[in-house]
Coordinates of C-alpha atoms in Angstrom, one line a residue:
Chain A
X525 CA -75.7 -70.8 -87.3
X526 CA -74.8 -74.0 -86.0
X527 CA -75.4 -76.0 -88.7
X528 CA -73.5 -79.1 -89.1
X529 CA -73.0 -78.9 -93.1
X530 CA -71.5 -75.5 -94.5
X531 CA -70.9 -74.3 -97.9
X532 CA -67.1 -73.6 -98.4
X533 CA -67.2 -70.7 -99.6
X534 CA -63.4 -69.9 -99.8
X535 CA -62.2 -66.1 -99.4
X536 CA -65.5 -64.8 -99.9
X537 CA -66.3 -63.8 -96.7
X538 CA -62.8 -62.0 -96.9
X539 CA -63.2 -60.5 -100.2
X540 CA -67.2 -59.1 -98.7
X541 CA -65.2 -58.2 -95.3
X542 CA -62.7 -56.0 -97.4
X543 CA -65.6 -54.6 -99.6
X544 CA -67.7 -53.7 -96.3
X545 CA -67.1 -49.4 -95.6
X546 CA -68.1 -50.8 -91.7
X547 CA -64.8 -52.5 -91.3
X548 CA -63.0 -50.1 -91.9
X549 CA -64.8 -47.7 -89.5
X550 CA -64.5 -50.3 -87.3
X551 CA -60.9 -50.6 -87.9
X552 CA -60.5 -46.9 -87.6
X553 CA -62.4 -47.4 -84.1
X554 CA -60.7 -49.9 -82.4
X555 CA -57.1 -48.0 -83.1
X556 CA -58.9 -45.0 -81.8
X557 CA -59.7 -46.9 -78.7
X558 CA -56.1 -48.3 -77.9
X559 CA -54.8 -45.2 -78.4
X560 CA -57.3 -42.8 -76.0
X561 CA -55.8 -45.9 -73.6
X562 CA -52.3 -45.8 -74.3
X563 CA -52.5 -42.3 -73.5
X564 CA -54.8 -42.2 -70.4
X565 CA -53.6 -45.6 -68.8
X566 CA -49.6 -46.1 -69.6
X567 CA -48.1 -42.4 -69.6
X568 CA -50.4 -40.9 -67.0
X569 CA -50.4 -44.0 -64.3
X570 CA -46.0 -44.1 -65.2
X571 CA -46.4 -40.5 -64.7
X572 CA -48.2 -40.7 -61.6
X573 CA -46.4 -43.4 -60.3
X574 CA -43.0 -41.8 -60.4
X575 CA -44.0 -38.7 -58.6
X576 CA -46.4 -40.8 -55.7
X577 CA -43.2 -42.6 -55.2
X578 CA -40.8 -39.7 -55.3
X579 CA -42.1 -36.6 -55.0
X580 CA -44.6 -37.1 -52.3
X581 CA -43.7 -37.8 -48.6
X582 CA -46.9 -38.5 -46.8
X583 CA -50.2 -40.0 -48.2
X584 CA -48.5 -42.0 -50.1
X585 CA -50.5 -45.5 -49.1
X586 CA -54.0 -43.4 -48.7
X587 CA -53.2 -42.9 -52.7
X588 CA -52.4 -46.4 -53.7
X589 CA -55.2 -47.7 -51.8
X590 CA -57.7 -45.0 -53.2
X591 CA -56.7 -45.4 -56.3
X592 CA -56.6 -49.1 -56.9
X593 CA -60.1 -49.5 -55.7
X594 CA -62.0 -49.4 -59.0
X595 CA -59.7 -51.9 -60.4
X596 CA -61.5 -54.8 -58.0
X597 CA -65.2 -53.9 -59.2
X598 CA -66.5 -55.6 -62.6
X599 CA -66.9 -53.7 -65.6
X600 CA -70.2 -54.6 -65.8
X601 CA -71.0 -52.8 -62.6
X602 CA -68.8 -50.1 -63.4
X603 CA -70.6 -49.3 -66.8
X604 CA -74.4 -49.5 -65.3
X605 CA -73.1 -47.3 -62.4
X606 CA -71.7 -44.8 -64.9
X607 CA -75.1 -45.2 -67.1
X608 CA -76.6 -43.2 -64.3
X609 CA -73.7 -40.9 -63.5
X610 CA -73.6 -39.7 -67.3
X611 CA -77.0 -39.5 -67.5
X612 CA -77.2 -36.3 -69.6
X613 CA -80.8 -35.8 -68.2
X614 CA -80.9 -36.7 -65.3
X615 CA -77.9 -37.8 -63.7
X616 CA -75.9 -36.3 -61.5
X617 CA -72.7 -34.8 -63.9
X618 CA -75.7 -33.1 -66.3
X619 CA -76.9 -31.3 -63.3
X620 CA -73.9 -30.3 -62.1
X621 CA -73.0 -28.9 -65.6
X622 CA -76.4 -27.4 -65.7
X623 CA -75.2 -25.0 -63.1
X624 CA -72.9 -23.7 -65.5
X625 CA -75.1 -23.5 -68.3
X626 CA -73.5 -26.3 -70.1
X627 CA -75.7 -28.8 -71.4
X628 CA -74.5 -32.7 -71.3
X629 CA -74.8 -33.8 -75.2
X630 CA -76.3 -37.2 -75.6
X631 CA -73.3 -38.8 -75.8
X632 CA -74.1 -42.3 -77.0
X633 CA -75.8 -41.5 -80.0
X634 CA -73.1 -39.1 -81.0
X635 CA -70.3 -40.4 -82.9
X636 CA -67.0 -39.1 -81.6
X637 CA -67.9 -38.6 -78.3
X638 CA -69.4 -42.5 -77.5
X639 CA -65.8 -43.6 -78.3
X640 CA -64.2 -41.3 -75.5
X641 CA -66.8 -41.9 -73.3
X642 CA -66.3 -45.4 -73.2
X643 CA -62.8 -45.2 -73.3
X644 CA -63.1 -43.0 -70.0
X645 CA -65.4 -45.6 -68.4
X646 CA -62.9 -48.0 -69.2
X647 CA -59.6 -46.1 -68.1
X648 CA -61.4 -45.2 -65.0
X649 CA -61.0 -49.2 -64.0
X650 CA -57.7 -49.9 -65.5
X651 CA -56.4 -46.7 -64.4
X652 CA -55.7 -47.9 -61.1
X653 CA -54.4 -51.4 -61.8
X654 CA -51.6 -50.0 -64.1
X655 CA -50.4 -47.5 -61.9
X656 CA -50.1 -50.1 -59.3
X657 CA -48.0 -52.5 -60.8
X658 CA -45.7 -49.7 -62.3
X659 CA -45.8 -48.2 -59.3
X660 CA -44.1 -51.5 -57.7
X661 CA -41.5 -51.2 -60.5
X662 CA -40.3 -48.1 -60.2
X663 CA -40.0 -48.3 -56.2
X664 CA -38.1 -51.3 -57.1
X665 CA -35.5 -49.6 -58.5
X666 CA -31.9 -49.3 -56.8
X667 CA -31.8 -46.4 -54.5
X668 CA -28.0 -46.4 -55.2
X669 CA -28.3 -45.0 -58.8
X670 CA -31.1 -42.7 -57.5
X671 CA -29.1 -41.5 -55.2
X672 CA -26.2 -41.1 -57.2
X673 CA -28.6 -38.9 -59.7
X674 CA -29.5 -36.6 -56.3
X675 CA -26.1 -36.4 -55.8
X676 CA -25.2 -35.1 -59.6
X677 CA -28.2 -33.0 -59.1
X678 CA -30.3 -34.3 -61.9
X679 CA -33.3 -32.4 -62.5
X680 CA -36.2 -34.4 -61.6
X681 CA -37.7 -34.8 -65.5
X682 CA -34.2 -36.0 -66.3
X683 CA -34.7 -38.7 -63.9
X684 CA -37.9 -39.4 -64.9
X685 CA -36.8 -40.2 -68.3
X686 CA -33.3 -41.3 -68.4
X687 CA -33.0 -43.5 -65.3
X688 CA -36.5 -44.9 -63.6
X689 CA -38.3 -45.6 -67.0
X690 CA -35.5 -47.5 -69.0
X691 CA -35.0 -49.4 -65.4
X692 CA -38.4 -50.6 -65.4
X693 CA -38.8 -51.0 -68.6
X694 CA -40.1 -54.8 -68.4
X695 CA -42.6 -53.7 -66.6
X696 CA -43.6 -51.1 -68.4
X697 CA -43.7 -53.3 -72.1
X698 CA -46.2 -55.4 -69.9
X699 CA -48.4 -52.6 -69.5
X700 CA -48.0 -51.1 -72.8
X701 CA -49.5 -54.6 -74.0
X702 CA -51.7 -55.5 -71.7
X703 CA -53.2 -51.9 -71.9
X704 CA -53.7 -53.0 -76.2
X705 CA -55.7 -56.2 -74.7
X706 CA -57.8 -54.2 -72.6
X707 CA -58.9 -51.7 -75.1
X708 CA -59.4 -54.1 -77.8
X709 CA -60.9 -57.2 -75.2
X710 CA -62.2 -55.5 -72.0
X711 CA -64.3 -52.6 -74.2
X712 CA -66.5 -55.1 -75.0
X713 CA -68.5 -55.2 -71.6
X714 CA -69.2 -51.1 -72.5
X715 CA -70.1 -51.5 -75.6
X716 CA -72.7 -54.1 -74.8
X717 CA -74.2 -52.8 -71.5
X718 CA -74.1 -49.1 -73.1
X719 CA -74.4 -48.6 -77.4
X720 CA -74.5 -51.8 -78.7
X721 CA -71.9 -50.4 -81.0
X722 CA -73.3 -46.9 -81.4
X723 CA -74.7 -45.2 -83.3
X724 CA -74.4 -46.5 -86.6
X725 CA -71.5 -48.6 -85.6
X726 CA -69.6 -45.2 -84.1
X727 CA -68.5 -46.7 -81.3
X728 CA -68.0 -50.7 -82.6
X729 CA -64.5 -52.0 -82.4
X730 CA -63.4 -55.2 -83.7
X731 CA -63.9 -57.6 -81.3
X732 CA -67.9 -56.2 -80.8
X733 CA -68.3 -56.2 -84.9
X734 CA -67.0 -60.1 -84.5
X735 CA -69.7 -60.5 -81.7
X736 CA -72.2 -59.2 -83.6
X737 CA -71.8 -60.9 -86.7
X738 CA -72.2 -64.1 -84.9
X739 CA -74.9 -63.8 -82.4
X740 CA -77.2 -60.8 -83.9
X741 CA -76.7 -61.1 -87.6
X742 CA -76.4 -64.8 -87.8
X743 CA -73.5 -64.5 -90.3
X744 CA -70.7 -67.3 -88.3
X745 CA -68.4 -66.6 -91.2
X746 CA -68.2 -63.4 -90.9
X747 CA -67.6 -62.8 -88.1
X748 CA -65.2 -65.9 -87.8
X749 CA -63.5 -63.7 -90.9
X750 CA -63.3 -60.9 -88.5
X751 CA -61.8 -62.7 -85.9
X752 CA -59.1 -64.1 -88.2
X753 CA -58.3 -60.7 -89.3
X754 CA -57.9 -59.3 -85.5
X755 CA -55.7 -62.2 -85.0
X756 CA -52.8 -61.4 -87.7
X757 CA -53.2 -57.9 -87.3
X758 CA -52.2 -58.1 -83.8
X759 CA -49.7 -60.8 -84.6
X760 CA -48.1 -58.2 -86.8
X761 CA -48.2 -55.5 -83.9
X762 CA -46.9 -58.1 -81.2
X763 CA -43.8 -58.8 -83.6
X764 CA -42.9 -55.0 -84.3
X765 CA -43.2 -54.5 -80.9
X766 CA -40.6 -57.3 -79.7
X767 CA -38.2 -56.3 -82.8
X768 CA -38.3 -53.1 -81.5
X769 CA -38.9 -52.5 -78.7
X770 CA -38.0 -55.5 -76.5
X771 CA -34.8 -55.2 -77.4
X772 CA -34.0 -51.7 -75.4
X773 CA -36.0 -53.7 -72.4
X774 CA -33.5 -53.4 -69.8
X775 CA -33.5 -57.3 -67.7
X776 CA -31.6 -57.6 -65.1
X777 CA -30.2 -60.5 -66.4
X778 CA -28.9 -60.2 -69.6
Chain B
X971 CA -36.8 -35.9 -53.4
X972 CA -36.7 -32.5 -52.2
X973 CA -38.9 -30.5 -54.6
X974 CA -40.5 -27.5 -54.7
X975 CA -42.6 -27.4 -52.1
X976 CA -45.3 -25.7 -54.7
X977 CA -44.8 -28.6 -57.1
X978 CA -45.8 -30.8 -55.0
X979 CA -48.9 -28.8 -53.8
X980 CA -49.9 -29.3 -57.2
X981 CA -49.5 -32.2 -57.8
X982 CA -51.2 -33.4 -54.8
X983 CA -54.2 -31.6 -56.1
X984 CA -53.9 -33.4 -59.4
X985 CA -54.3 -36.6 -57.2
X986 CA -56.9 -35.5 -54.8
X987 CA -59.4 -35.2 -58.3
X988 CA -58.0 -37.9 -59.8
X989 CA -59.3 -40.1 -56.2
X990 CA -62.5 -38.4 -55.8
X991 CA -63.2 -39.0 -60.1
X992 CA -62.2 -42.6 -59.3
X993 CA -64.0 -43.4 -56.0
X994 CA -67.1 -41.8 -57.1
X995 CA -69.0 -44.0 -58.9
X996 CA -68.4 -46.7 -55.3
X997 CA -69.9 -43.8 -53.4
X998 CA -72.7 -43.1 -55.8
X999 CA -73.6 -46.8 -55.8
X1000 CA -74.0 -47.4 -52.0
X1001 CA -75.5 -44.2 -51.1
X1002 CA -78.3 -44.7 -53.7
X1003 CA -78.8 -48.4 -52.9
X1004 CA -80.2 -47.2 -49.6
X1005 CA -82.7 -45.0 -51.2
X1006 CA -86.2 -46.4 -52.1
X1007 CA -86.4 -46.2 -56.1
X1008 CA -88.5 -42.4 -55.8
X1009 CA -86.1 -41.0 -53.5
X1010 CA -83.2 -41.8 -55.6
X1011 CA -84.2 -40.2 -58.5
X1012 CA -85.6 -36.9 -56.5
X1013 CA -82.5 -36.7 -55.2
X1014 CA -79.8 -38.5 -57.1
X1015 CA -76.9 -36.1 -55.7
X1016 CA -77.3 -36.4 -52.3
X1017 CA -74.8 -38.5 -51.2
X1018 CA -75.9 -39.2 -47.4
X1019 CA -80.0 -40.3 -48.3
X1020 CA -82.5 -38.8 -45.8
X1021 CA -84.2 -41.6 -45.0
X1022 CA -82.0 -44.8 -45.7
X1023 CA -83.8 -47.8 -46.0
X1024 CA -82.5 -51.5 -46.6
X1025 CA -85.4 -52.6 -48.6
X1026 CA -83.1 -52.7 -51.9
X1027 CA -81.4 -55.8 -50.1
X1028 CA -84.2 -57.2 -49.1
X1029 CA -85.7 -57.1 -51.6
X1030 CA -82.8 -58.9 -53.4
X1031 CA -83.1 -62.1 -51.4
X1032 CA -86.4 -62.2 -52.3
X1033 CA -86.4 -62.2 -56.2
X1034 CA -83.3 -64.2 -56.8
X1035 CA -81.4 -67.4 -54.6
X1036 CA -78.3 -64.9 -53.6
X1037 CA -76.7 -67.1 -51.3
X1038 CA -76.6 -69.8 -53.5
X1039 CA -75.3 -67.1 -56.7
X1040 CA -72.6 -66.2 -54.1
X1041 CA -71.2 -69.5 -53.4
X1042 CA -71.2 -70.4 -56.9
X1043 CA -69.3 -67.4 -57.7
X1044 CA -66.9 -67.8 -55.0
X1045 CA -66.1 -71.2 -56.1
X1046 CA -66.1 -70.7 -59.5
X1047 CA -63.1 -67.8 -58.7
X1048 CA -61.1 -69.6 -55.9
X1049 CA -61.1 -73.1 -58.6
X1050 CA -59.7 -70.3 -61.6
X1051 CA -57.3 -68.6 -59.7
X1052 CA -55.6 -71.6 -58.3
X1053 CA -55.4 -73.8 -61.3
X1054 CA -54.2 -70.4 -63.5
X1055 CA -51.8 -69.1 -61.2
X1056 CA -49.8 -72.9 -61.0
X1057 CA -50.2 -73.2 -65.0
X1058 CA -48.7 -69.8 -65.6
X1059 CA -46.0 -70.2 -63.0
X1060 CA -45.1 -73.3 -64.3
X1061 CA -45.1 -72.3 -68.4
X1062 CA -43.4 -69.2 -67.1
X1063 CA -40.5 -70.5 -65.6
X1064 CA -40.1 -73.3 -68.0
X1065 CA -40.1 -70.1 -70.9
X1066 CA -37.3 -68.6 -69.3
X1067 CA -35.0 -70.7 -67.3
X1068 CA -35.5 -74.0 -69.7
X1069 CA -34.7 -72.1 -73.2
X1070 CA -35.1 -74.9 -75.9
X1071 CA -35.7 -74.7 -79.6
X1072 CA -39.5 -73.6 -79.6
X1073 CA -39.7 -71.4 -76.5
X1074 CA -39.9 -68.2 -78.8
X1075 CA -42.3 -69.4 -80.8
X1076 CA -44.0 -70.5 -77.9
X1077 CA -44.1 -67.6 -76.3
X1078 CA -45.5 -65.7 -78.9
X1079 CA -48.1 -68.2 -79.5
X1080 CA -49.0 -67.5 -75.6
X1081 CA -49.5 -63.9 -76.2
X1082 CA -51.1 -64.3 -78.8
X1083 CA -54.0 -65.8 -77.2
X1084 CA -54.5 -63.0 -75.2
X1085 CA -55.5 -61.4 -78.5
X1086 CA -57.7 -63.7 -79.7
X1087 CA -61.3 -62.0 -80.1
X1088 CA -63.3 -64.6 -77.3
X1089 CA -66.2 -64.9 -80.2
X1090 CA -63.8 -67.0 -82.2
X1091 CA -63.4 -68.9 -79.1
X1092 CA -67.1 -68.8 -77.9
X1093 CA -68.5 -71.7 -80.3
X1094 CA -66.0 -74.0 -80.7
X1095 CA -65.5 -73.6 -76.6
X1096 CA -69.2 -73.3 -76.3
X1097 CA -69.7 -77.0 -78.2
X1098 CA -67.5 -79.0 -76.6
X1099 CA -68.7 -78.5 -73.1
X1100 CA -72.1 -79.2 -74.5
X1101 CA -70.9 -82.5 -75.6
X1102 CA -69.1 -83.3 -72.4
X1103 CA -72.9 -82.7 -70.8
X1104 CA -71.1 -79.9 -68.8
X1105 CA -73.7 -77.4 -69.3
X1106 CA -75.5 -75.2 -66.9
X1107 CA -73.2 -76.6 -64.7
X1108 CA -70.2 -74.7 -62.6
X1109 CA -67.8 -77.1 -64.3
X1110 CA -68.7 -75.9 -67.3
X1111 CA -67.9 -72.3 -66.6
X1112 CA -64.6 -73.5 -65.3
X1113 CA -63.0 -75.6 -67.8
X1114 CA -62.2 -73.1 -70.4
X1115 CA -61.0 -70.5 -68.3
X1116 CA -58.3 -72.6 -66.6
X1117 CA -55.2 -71.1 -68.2
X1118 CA -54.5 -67.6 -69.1
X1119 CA -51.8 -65.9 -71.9
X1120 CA -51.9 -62.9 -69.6
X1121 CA -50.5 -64.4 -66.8
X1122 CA -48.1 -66.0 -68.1
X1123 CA -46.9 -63.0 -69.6
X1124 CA -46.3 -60.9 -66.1
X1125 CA -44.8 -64.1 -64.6
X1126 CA -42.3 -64.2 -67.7
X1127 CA -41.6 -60.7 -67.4
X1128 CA -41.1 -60.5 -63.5
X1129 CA -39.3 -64.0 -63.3
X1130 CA -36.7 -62.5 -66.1
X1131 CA -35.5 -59.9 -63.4
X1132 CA -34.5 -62.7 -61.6
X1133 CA -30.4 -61.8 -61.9
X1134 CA -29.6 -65.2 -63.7
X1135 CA -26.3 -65.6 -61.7
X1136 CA -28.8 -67.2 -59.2
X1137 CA -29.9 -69.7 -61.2
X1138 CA -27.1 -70.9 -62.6
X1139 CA -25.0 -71.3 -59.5
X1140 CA -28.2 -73.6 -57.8
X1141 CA -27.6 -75.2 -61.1
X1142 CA -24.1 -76.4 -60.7
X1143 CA -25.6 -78.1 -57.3
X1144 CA -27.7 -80.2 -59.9
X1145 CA -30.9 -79.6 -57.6
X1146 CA -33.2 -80.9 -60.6
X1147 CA -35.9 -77.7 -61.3
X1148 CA -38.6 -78.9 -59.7
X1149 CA -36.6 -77.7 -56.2
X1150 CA -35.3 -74.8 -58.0
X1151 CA -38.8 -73.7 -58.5
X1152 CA -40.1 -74.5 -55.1
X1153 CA -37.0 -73.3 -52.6
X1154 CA -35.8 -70.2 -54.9
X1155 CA -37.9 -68.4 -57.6
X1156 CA -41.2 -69.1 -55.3
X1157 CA -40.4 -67.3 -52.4
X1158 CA -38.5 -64.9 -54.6
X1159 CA -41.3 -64.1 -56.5
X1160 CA -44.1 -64.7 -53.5
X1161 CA -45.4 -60.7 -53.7
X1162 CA -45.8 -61.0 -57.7
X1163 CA -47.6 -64.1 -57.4
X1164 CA -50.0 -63.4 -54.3
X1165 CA -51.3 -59.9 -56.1
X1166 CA -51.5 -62.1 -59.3
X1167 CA -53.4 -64.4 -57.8
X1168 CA -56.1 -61.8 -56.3
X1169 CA -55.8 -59.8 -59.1
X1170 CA -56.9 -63.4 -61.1
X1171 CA -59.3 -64.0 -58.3
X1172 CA -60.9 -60.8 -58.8
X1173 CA -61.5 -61.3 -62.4
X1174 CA -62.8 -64.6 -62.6
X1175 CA -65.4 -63.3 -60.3
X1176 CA -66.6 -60.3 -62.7
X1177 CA -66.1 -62.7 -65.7
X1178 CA -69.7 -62.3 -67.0
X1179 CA -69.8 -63.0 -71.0
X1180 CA -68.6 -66.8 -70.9
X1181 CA -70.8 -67.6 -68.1
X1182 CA -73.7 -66.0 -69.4
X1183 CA -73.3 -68.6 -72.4
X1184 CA -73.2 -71.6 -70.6
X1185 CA -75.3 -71.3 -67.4
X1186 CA -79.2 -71.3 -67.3
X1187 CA -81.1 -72.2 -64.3
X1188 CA -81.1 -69.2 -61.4
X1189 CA -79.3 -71.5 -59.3
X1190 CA -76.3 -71.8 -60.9
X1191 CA -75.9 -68.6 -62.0
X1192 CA -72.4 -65.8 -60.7
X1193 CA -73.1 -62.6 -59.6
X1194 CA -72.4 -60.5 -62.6
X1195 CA -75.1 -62.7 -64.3
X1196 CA -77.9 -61.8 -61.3
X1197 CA -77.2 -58.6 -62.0
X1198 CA -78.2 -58.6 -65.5
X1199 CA -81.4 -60.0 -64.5
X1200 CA -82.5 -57.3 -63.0
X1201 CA -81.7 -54.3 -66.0
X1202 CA -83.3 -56.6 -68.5
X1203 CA -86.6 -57.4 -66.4
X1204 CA -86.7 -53.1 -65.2
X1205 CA -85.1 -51.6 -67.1
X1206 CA -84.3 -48.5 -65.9
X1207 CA -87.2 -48.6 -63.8
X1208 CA -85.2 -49.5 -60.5
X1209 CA -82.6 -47.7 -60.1
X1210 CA -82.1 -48.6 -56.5
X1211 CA -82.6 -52.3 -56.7
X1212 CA -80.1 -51.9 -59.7
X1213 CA -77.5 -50.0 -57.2
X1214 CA -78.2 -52.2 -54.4
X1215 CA -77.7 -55.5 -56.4
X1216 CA -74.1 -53.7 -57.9
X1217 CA -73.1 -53.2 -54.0
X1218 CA -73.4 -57.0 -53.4
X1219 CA -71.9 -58.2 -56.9
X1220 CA -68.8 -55.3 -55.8
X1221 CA -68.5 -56.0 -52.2
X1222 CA -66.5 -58.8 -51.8
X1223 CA -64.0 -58.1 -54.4
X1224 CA -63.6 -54.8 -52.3
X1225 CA -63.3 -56.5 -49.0
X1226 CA -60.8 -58.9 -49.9
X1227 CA -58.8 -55.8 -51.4
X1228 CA -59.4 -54.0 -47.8
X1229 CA -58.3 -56.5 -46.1
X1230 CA -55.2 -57.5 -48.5
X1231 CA -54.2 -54.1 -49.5
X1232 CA -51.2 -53.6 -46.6
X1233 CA -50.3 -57.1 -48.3
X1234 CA -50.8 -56.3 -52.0
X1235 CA -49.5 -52.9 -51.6
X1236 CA -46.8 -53.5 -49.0
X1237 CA -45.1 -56.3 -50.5
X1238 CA -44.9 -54.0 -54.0
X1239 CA -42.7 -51.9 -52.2
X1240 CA -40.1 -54.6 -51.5
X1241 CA -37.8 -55.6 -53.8
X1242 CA -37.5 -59.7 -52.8
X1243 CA -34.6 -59.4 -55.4
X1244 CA -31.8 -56.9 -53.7

């Protein structure tokens, strides 16, 4: 793989990448991934993170300190600990379902479900570090306009949507990104402790395809192809995003 | 807020299983890493083992240098953090407060990186240490990991909510921005940076896949790594020992967040700014 002299080959490693049915599974994949994040790790944590900081009046700190916690442990740890969790023979969420006659499927060698399982397993550590920092935002928010909301009596959605996200906005772009990184970057420690890309590549995204092109296949340009690709297509989604969306970021000053 | 005293019944439910999902799998691992392997798997549920025994951690001393694996690591994460967190601070307040022609472009090229698949990085990153004689050697590990897109990122984004009124009237004192970062955005900024920095510290400390490329002897070898060791060679077989080695690899990332949390958390709930 290492060899000093390589054929130039051109596009064809391109051109065979384009022709391969896999990458486009793949492809399909790793947008499924991001999204089951988006969803599970920016609205819910924003979600959460308004009401711990408004709604509730005690236990706030127990909450932020419980649920922070898995964000300090490796995702190596976390995924060999949740091998035995999910277990569906002999773990201890199979027995639990057993009790109501519900029968764990094997997830990782079915194909939908390996992709939300891992996604879970993943969430489950960046869960907490998300709603954190968004958690800081939003208390960071003036209480003046807050209270000038109470005062108007603004129903709480309202407030939700109008006044405390568009204020922390910056913050919230950072998560909306750095979420993308995680479920294209960080899902590789799952992958490999748990499928090994699934069953039949069911639960491969990009970045694992890449991987295993290069160290399992042999096939450097490939997977150097592959990597290439990822890069401009998330060029492409990091410029959209500022057009469009940086631009209704609310800084404080500009 | 005043809500709806039911609403927020709810609600608190919705966190109360949100908690127990999340701290779970920390209780699962340390009650099971004081089972021997047999009793774990007669009784995987039970939370509180019957008979708790320590062997798992003996046992642990035994088949691998820990000590030594647990300095490494440490120094390996404290080395990281430091030389990331300066680099970003620096790039970050350069991005925004020294705008010249390429700091867009820049930028973007920062983020970027973040998205760069590490296997198109591995080999080229994976030679060149060879041929600075750097490997199987903590150095090794380190080098390539010393700056990160990411945090410059959340430095950019927290240091542009700095009101820039501040800036600009130090400015007119003609301070020179070396003073401007150390006497006004630092201490501004000092909660951001402290949880970035433990948030990098953490991080560096779980990093497993570059490490696992470069280091080789037992010796050398961070905690993630050890752990490996011991699914590959029994796999599956002991569970316990797995569990137990999982509790020392988690530990001190957990105790440093026990110990820091009133900081970490606390000082979110400031605003330096207002």
């Amino acid at each position: 793989m290492i060899r000093p002299d390589k054929e130039f080959v051109g596009l064809k490693n391109y051109i065979d990448l384009f022709m391969n049915p896999v990458f486009y599974k793949v492809l399909k994949n790793t947008f499924l991934y991001i999204l089951i994040l988006a969803i599970v790790n920016c609205a819910i944590p924003y979600i959460f993170a308004f009401v711990c900081h408004f709604v509730f009046e005690r236990f706030k700190e127990f909450y932020k300190i419980a649920i922070f916690m898995p964000a300090f442990i490796s995702l190596v740890v976390g995924s060999m600990i949740f091998m035995w969790i999910l277990n569906p023979l002999s773990g201890p969420v199979a027995l639990l379902l057993r009790n109501f006659s519900i029968t764990l499927p094997v997830w990782n060698i079915t194909e939908g479900l390996a992709i939300v399982v891992i996604s879970l397993i993943t969430s489950w550590r960046v869960f907490g570090y998300n709603f954190i920092i968004l958690y800081a935002a939003v208390s960071g928010i003036a209480p003046d306009v807050i209270e000038a909301a109470k005062l108007d009596n603004v129903p709480l959605y309202k407030v939700f949507k109008d006044i405390v996200m568009p204020m922390s906005s910056a913050t919230g772009l950072y998560i909306f990104v750095i979420t993308t990184v995680m479920g294209l970057q960080y899902i590789y420690t799952p992958i490999s402790v748990l499928t090994k890309g699934g069953p039949n590549d069911g639960s491969s995204n990009l970045l694992y395809l890449s991987y295993h092109e290069a160290f399992v296949v042999f096939n450097s340009g490939n997977s150097a192809a592959i990597s290439m690709v990822t890069i401009i297509l998330f060029a492409i989604f990091i410029v959209i995003l500022f057009k469009f969306v940086e631009s209704r970021v609310h800084y404080e000053n500009e | 807020m005043k809500t709806n005293k039911l609403v927020q019944l709810l609600w608190h439910v919705a966190f109360i299983i949100t908690v127990l999902i999340l701290l779970y799998p920390i209780l699962f691992a340390i009650a099971n890493s004081f089972k021997t392997n047999a009793a774990a798997f007669a009784a995987i549920l039970r939370l509180f083992p019957v008979e708790p025994v320590v062997d798992n951690y003996l046992a642990l001393f035994d088949k691998i240098p820990l000590v030594h694996i647990i300095t490494n690591t440490f120094t390996v994460a404290a080395i990281i953090t430091m030389v990331k967190l300066i680099t970003a601070f620096c790039a970050a307040y350069a991005l925004v407060f020294i705008p010249v022609r390429g700091s867009k472009v820049l930028y973007f090229l920062f983020l970027l990186s973040m998205f760069v698949p590490f296997t198109a990085t591995m080999i080229p990153n994976y030679l060149t240490v060879s041929a600075m004689n750097l490997n199987d050697t903590l150095m090794g590990v380190i080098l390539p990991q010393l700056v990160t897109g990411s945090g410059i990122f959340l430095l950019h984004q927290t240091m542009k909510t700095i009101p820039i009124a501040i800036i600009d009237a130090v400015k007119l004192d003609d301070i020179g921005h070396f003073k401007i970062m150390k006497d006004i955005v630092l201490p501004l900024l000092k909660p951001q940076i402290i949880s970035t920095g433990i948030w990098l510290f953490i991080g560096a400390w779980n990093e497993y896949v570059w490490p696992q490329l470069i280091l080789k002897t037992k010796e050398n070898y961070t905690l993630p790594l050890a752990l490996q060791l011991f699914v590959s060679e029994e796999k599956g077989s002991n569970f316990a020992l797995i569990m137990a080695m999982s509790v020392v690899t988690m530990i001190i990332p957990l105790l440093l967040y026990l110990i820091f949390q009133r900081q970490i958390i606390g000082t979110f709930t400031s605003s330096g700014i207002k």
